[in-house]
Amino acid sequence: MTEFTPLQSLAGGLLIGFAAVALMATLGRIAGISGVVNGLLTLKLNQDWAWRAAFAAGMVLSPLVFLGLTGRLPEISVPSSPTLLIAGGFLIGAGVTFGSGCTSGHGVCGMSRLSIRSIVATLTFMATAGVTVFLIRHVIGG
Amino acid sequence: MLRVLSAFAIGLVFGTGILVSGMGNPAKVLNFFDVAGTWDPSLAFVMGGALVVTAIGYRLVFRMHEPLFATGFSLPTRQDLDMKLLGGSAVFGIGWGMSGFCPGGLVPVLGIGLGIGLTGPLLTAAAIAAGMLAARWTSRLVSSGQPASA
C-alpha cells in the first residue's frame, strides 16, 4: 500500500509544469527527460550537450533541495526484482528512443500542446503499463 | 553560461517536483496502475497539475518573439502516426510497468541511489542507457542502404 497524497502530488505536478514552461521560455526546448538523457549519450560534447548535462545534473542533485525543504529524503521503495528492473529498463530505453519520448516529453509537454502524436503515444504507454502491472500482479503473481 | 546555469536551476526544480509528487517512488507508480489491487490514484494529480501549468504557460511563452537565451523554439512538427511511435510507446509502457520507473522519475532517484547506495535505480539506469544505444544502432542498421529519413 502507498498513501493517497493528492495535495503533495498536485504540488509536485505544478513544479514539474513550471520547470517545463521555464525551459521553453529560456532555451526554447521541450522538457523531455528521455530526450535529454539520450542526447547525453554521445561523444560530441557541444553546446546542446552542455545544457542537457546541466539539466540532468540539476535533477540528480534535486534530492538535496527536497532534503533542505523537508529535513528528510523522499520515500523510495522499489518492489521489482533486479531482473525485472534490468529487463524493464532495457525496454524503456529502446521504447522511448523508437517512440520519441516518455511521460514528460509526450505526457506533459506534447499533450499540453495538443500534439496528436503525443496524445496517442501517452494513451499507448499508459495502457501497456497498466496491462503489464495487471499481468505481473494478478495473473503471473496471483 | 546563462544557458547552462538556467538549465541547471530548472533541472533542480523539475527534479524536486518529481520527488514531491511521488513519481520517483516505484511503489507509488505501480500502485497507480494497479486499479484492480492496491490502487493509489495520486499520480493523476501530478499529470493534471503539470498539464494545466504547461498548457497555460506555453501559450504565454509562445507569445514571446524568441526564448530568452536561444534563437527560436525547438518544437516537433510531425503530425503523422507511425508504427515506430506506437510500437516504441507500447514497449516503453511495458518497461515502465515492469520497473515502476519512467526516465523522469528515475533521474532524481539516481542521486539518492548514489548517495545512500540504492542499487535498483542504478541498475535500471544502466539498462535504459543500453536500451537507448541498442535502439539507435538498430535504427542505423535498418536505415543503412536506404535514403535517410527525416
Short mmCIF file of C-alpha atoms in Angstrom, two decimals:
data_model
loop_
_atom_site.label_atom_id
_atom_site.label_comp_id
_atom_site.label_asym_id
_atom_site.label_seq_id
_atom_site.Cartn_x
_atom_site.Cartn_y
_atom_site.Cartn_z
CA MET A 1 0.00 0.00 0.00
CA THR A 2 1.04 3.59 -0.57
CA GLU A 3 -0.76 6.54 0.96
CA PHE A 4 -3.07 8.63 -1.27
CA THR A 5 -1.36 12.05 -1.48
CA PRO A 6 -3.44 14.30 -3.75
CA LEU A 7 -2.11 17.64 -2.46
CA GLN A 8 1.57 16.68 -2.46
CA SER A 9 1.23 15.09 -5.87
CA LEU A 10 -0.57 18.15 -7.21
CA ALA A 11 2.16 20.43 -5.79
CA GLY A 12 4.84 18.27 -7.43
CA GLY A 13 2.94 18.37 -10.71
CA LEU A 14 2.75 22.17 -10.56
CA LEU A 15 6.54 22.33 -10.06
CA ILE A 16 7.10 19.98 -13.00
CA GLY A 17 4.85 22.16 -15.16
CA PHE A 18 6.62 25.31 -14.02
CA ALA A 19 10.00 23.79 -14.92
CA ALA A 20 8.73 22.71 -18.35
CA VAL A 21 7.49 26.25 -19.04
CA ALA A 22 10.75 27.77 -17.78
CA LEU A 23 12.84 25.55 -20.08
CA MET A 24 10.74 26.65 -23.06
CA ALA A 25 10.97 30.32 -22.03
CA THR A 26 14.75 30.28 -21.57
CA LEU A 27 16.17 27.70 -24.00
CA GLY A 28 13.15 27.08 -26.24
CA ARG A 29 13.30 23.36 -25.53
CA ILE A 30 10.85 20.60 -24.68
CA ALA A 31 11.43 19.20 -21.16
CA GLY A 32 11.50 15.57 -22.27
CA ILE A 33 13.73 13.59 -19.94
CA SER A 34 14.29 10.65 -22.29
CA GLY A 35 15.40 13.13 -24.96
CA VAL A 36 17.73 14.88 -22.53
CA VAL A 37 19.30 11.59 -21.44
CA ASN A 38 19.51 10.24 -25.00
CA GLY A 39 21.28 13.44 -26.05
CA LEU A 40 23.86 12.90 -23.31
CA LEU A 41 24.85 9.50 -24.74
CA THR A 42 27.22 10.91 -27.31
CA LEU A 43 30.86 11.84 -27.69
CA LYS A 44 30.03 15.15 -29.40
CA LEU A 45 30.31 17.47 -26.41
CA ASN A 46 28.82 20.59 -27.97
CA GLN A 47 26.50 23.34 -26.65
CA ASP A 48 23.44 21.09 -26.75
CA TRP A 49 25.30 18.51 -24.70
CA ALA A 50 26.20 21.20 -22.15
CA TRP A 51 22.65 22.34 -21.36
CA ARG A 52 21.42 18.75 -21.22
CA ALA A 53 24.24 17.79 -18.84
CA ALA A 54 23.46 20.82 -16.64
CA PHE A 55 19.74 19.99 -16.62
CA ALA A 56 20.43 16.34 -15.72
CA ALA A 57 22.91 17.40 -13.02
CA GLY A 58 20.23 19.64 -11.50
CA MET A 59 17.80 16.72 -11.48
CA VAL A 60 20.34 14.34 -9.92
CA LEU A 61 21.07 16.89 -7.18
CA SER A 62 17.40 17.71 -6.56
CA PRO A 63 17.14 15.32 -3.57
CA LEU A 64 19.28 17.88 -1.73
CA VAL A 65 16.58 20.53 -2.33
CA PHE A 66 13.97 18.09 -1.06
CA LEU A 67 16.15 17.39 1.97
CA GLY A 68 16.58 21.11 2.62
CA LEU A 69 12.84 21.78 2.34
CA THR A 70 11.56 18.86 4.40
CA GLY A 71 14.53 17.73 6.51
CA ARG A 72 14.34 14.19 5.14
CA LEU A 73 14.84 12.22 1.93
CA PRO A 74 11.76 11.22 -0.09
CA GLU A 75 10.43 7.72 0.42
CA ILE A 76 11.66 5.44 -2.37
CA SER A 77 10.56 1.84 -2.38
CA VAL A 78 11.48 -0.45 -5.29
CA PRO A 79 9.20 -3.51 -5.32
CA SER A 80 10.55 -5.05 -8.57
CA SER A 81 13.33 -7.67 -8.62
CA PRO A 82 16.71 -6.78 -10.17
CA THR A 83 15.80 -8.98 -13.16
CA LEU A 84 12.58 -7.03 -13.75
CA LEU A 85 14.46 -3.73 -13.35
CA ILE A 86 17.11 -4.66 -15.91
CA ALA A 87 14.68 -6.13 -18.44
CA GLY A 88 12.22 -3.26 -17.85
CA GLY A 89 14.97 -0.66 -18.10
CA PHE A 90 16.15 -2.05 -21.43
CA LEU A 91 12.59 -1.92 -22.81
CA ILE A 92 12.21 1.67 -21.52
CA GLY A 93 15.42 2.77 -23.24
CA ALA A 94 14.52 1.12 -26.56
CA GLY A 95 10.85 2.16 -26.36
CA VAL A 96 11.42 5.86 -25.70
CA THR A 97 14.04 6.00 -28.46
CA PHE A 98 11.72 4.50 -31.10
CA GLY A 99 8.69 6.29 -29.64
CA SER A 100 10.48 9.68 -29.48
CA GLY A 101 9.55 10.42 -25.86
CA CYS A 102 8.25 9.42 -22.47
CA THR A 103 5.97 10.63 -19.70
CA SER A 104 7.49 14.12 -19.60
CA GLY A 105 8.07 14.81 -23.29
CA HIS A 106 4.86 13.26 -24.65
CA GLY A 107 2.71 13.15 -21.49
CA VAL A 108 3.28 16.71 -20.25
CA CYS A 109 4.93 18.86 -22.94
CA GLY A 110 3.36 17.26 -26.03
CA MET A 111 -0.13 16.77 -24.62
CA SER A 112 -0.25 20.37 -23.38
CA ARG A 113 0.45 21.47 -26.99
CA LEU A 114 -2.34 19.11 -28.12
CA SER A 115 0.12 17.20 -30.33
CA ILE A 116 -1.74 14.23 -31.81
CA ARG A 117 1.44 12.10 -31.77
CA SER A 118 1.96 12.80 -28.07
CA ILE A 119 -1.67 12.14 -27.14
CA VAL A 120 -1.61 8.78 -28.95
CA ALA A 121 1.82 7.89 -27.50
CA THR A 122 0.69 8.73 -23.95
CA LEU A 123 -2.53 6.71 -24.22
CA THR A 124 -0.47 3.81 -25.61
CA PHE A 125 2.20 3.69 -22.89
CA MET A 126 -0.33 4.24 -20.09
CA ALA A 127 -2.37 1.32 -21.44
CA THR A 128 0.54 -1.11 -21.82
CA ALA A 129 1.92 -0.13 -18.39
CA GLY A 130 -1.49 -0.85 -16.85
CA VAL A 131 -1.78 -4.21 -18.60
CA THR A 132 1.79 -5.12 -17.58
CA VAL A 133 1.15 -4.34 -13.91
CA PHE A 134 -2.10 -6.31 -14.03
CA LEU A 135 -0.37 -9.33 -15.58
CA ILE A 136 2.55 -9.25 -13.14
CA ARG A 137 0.45 -8.73 -10.01
CA HIS A 138 -2.78 -10.59 -10.71
CA VAL A 139 -2.08 -13.20 -13.39
CA ILE A 140 1.55 -14.30 -13.09
CA GLY A 141 1.94 -13.34 -9.43
CA GLY A 142 -1.62 -14.27 -8.43
CA MET B 1 26.91 30.34 -19.39
CA LEU B 2 23.38 31.67 -18.80
CA ARG B 3 22.04 28.72 -20.78
CA VAL B 4 23.90 26.21 -18.63
CA LEU B 5 23.01 27.95 -15.35
CA SER B 6 19.32 28.21 -16.18
CA ALA B 7 19.24 24.58 -17.36
CA PHE B 8 20.80 23.52 -14.06
CA ALA B 9 18.34 25.57 -11.96
CA ILE B 10 15.37 24.30 -13.98
CA GLY B 11 16.65 20.73 -13.59
CA LEU B 12 16.69 21.25 -9.81
CA VAL B 13 13.06 22.46 -9.88
CA PHE B 14 11.94 19.65 -12.21
CA GLY B 15 13.61 17.01 -10.05
CA THR B 16 12.18 18.48 -6.85
CA GLY B 17 8.74 18.37 -8.46
CA ILE B 18 9.25 14.70 -9.32
CA LEU B 19 10.30 13.86 -5.75
CA VAL B 20 7.49 15.88 -4.11
CA SER B 21 4.91 14.36 -6.47
CA GLY B 22 5.80 10.71 -5.83
CA MET B 23 6.71 9.97 -9.48
CA GLY B 24 10.16 8.88 -8.27
CA ASN B 25 8.75 6.21 -5.98
CA PRO B 26 8.21 2.99 -7.98
CA ALA B 27 5.88 1.55 -5.32
CA LYS B 28 3.57 4.54 -5.85
CA VAL B 29 3.82 4.40 -9.65
CA LEU B 30 2.98 0.67 -9.73
CA ASN B 31 0.05 1.22 -7.36
CA PHE B 32 -1.26 3.95 -9.66
CA PHE B 33 -1.57 1.32 -12.39
CA ASP B 34 -2.90 -1.38 -10.06
CA VAL B 35 -6.56 -0.39 -10.32
CA ALA B 36 -7.60 -3.98 -9.57
CA GLY B 37 -5.46 -4.15 -6.43
CA THR B 38 -3.81 -1.57 -4.15
CA TRP B 39 -4.84 1.42 -6.28
CA ASP B 40 -3.30 4.81 -5.41
CA PRO B 41 -4.69 7.48 -7.77
CA SER B 42 -2.24 10.18 -6.58
CA LEU B 43 -0.30 10.34 -9.83
CA ALA B 44 -3.34 11.55 -11.74
CA PHE B 45 -2.89 14.76 -9.74
CA VAL B 46 0.75 15.03 -10.89
CA MET B 47 -0.26 14.79 -14.53
CA GLY B 48 -3.23 17.13 -14.00
CA GLY B 49 -1.18 19.81 -12.24
CA ALA B 50 1.69 19.63 -14.71
CA LEU B 51 -0.62 19.76 -17.73
CA VAL B 52 -2.60 22.80 -16.54
CA VAL B 53 0.55 24.83 -15.80
CA THR B 54 2.28 23.78 -19.03
CA ALA B 55 -0.74 24.36 -21.26
CA ILE B 56 -1.24 27.90 -19.92
CA GLY B 57 2.48 28.66 -19.56
CA TYR B 58 3.38 27.52 -23.09
CA ARG B 59 0.68 29.79 -24.53
CA LEU B 60 2.21 32.78 -22.75
CA VAL B 61 5.78 31.77 -23.70
CA PHE B 62 4.90 31.35 -27.39
CA ARG B 63 3.83 35.00 -27.46
CA MET B 64 7.50 35.85 -26.94
CA HIS B 65 9.41 36.55 -30.13
CA GLU B 66 12.19 34.22 -29.02
CA PRO B 67 13.30 32.32 -25.92
CA LEU B 68 15.47 34.39 -23.56
CA PHE B 69 18.75 32.56 -24.20
CA ALA B 70 18.27 30.84 -27.56
CA THR B 71 17.34 31.64 -31.15
CA GLY B 72 13.91 30.18 -31.84
CA PHE B 73 11.80 27.48 -30.20
CA SER B 74 12.74 23.86 -30.99
CA LEU B 75 9.39 22.13 -31.40
CA PRO B 76 8.48 18.82 -33.04
CA THR B 77 6.32 19.44 -36.10
CA ARG B 78 5.32 15.92 -37.18
CA GLN B 79 1.61 15.11 -37.13
CA ASP B 80 1.63 11.59 -38.60
CA LEU B 81 1.20 8.40 -36.60
CA ASP B 82 3.61 5.61 -37.50
CA MET B 83 4.49 2.19 -36.17
CA LYS B 84 7.71 3.44 -34.61
CA LEU B 85 5.77 5.86 -32.40
CA LEU B 86 3.10 3.30 -31.48
CA GLY B 87 5.40 0.32 -31.06
CA GLY B 88 8.04 2.29 -29.18
CA SER B 89 5.47 3.79 -26.83
CA ALA B 90 3.91 0.36 -26.22
CA VAL B 91 7.33 -1.10 -25.38
CA PHE B 92 8.16 1.84 -23.10
CA GLY B 93 4.91 1.26 -21.19
CA ILE B 94 5.75 -2.42 -20.68
CA GLY B 95 9.14 -1.47 -19.22
CA TRP B 96 7.51 1.20 -17.05
CA GLY B 97 5.05 -1.37 -15.70
CA MET B 98 7.84 -3.88 -15.01
CA SER B 99 10.16 -1.47 -13.18
CA GLY B 100 7.94 1.34 -11.86
CA PHE B 101 10.44 3.88 -13.21
CA CYS B 102 9.97 6.29 -16.08
CA PRO B 103 13.03 8.30 -17.19
CA GLY B 104 11.86 11.49 -15.45
CA GLY B 105 11.09 9.61 -12.26
CA LEU B 106 14.40 7.82 -12.29
CA VAL B 107 16.94 10.63 -12.73
CA PRO B 108 16.33 12.37 -9.36
CA VAL B 109 16.28 8.98 -7.65
CA LEU B 110 19.70 8.25 -9.18
CA GLY B 111 21.03 10.98 -6.91
CA ILE B 112 19.56 9.20 -3.89
CA GLY B 113 20.81 5.85 -5.20
CA LEU B 114 24.34 7.21 -5.48
CA GLY B 115 24.05 8.94 -2.11
CA ILE B 116 22.78 6.10 0.06
CA GLY B 117 23.74 3.09 -2.06
CA LEU B 118 20.38 2.02 -3.53
CA THR B 119 21.32 -0.35 -6.36
CA GLY B 120 17.87 -0.67 -8.03
CA PRO B 121 17.86 2.81 -9.62
CA LEU B 122 21.45 2.41 -10.83
CA LEU B 123 20.72 -0.97 -12.46
CA THR B 124 17.64 0.47 -14.15
CA ALA B 125 19.57 3.50 -15.42
CA ALA B 126 22.32 1.33 -16.91
CA ALA B 127 19.70 -0.86 -18.61
CA ILE B 128 17.90 2.22 -20.01
CA ALA B 129 21.17 3.52 -21.47
CA ALA B 130 21.82 0.09 -23.02
CA GLY B 131 18.31 0.04 -24.49
CA MET B 132 18.78 3.53 -25.97
CA LEU B 133 22.07 2.60 -27.61
CA ALA B 134 20.65 -0.71 -28.89
CA ALA B 135 17.68 1.11 -30.43
CA ARG B 136 19.97 3.68 -32.01
CA TRP B 137 22.20 1.02 -33.58
CA THR B 138 19.19 -0.99 -34.77
CA SER B 139 17.77 2.11 -36.45
CA ARG B 140 21.11 2.73 -38.17
CA LEU B 141 21.35 -0.86 -39.39
CA VAL B 142 17.80 -0.79 -40.72
CA SER B 143 18.19 2.60 -42.41
CA SER B 144 21.65 1.95 -43.91
CA GLY B 145 21.27 1.43 -47.63
CA GLN B 146 18.02 3.38 -47.63
CA PRO B 147 17.73 7.11 -48.10
CA ALA B 148 17.98 8.94 -44.77
CA SER B 149 14.60 9.64 -43.20
CA ALA B 150 13.61 12.92 -41.63
#
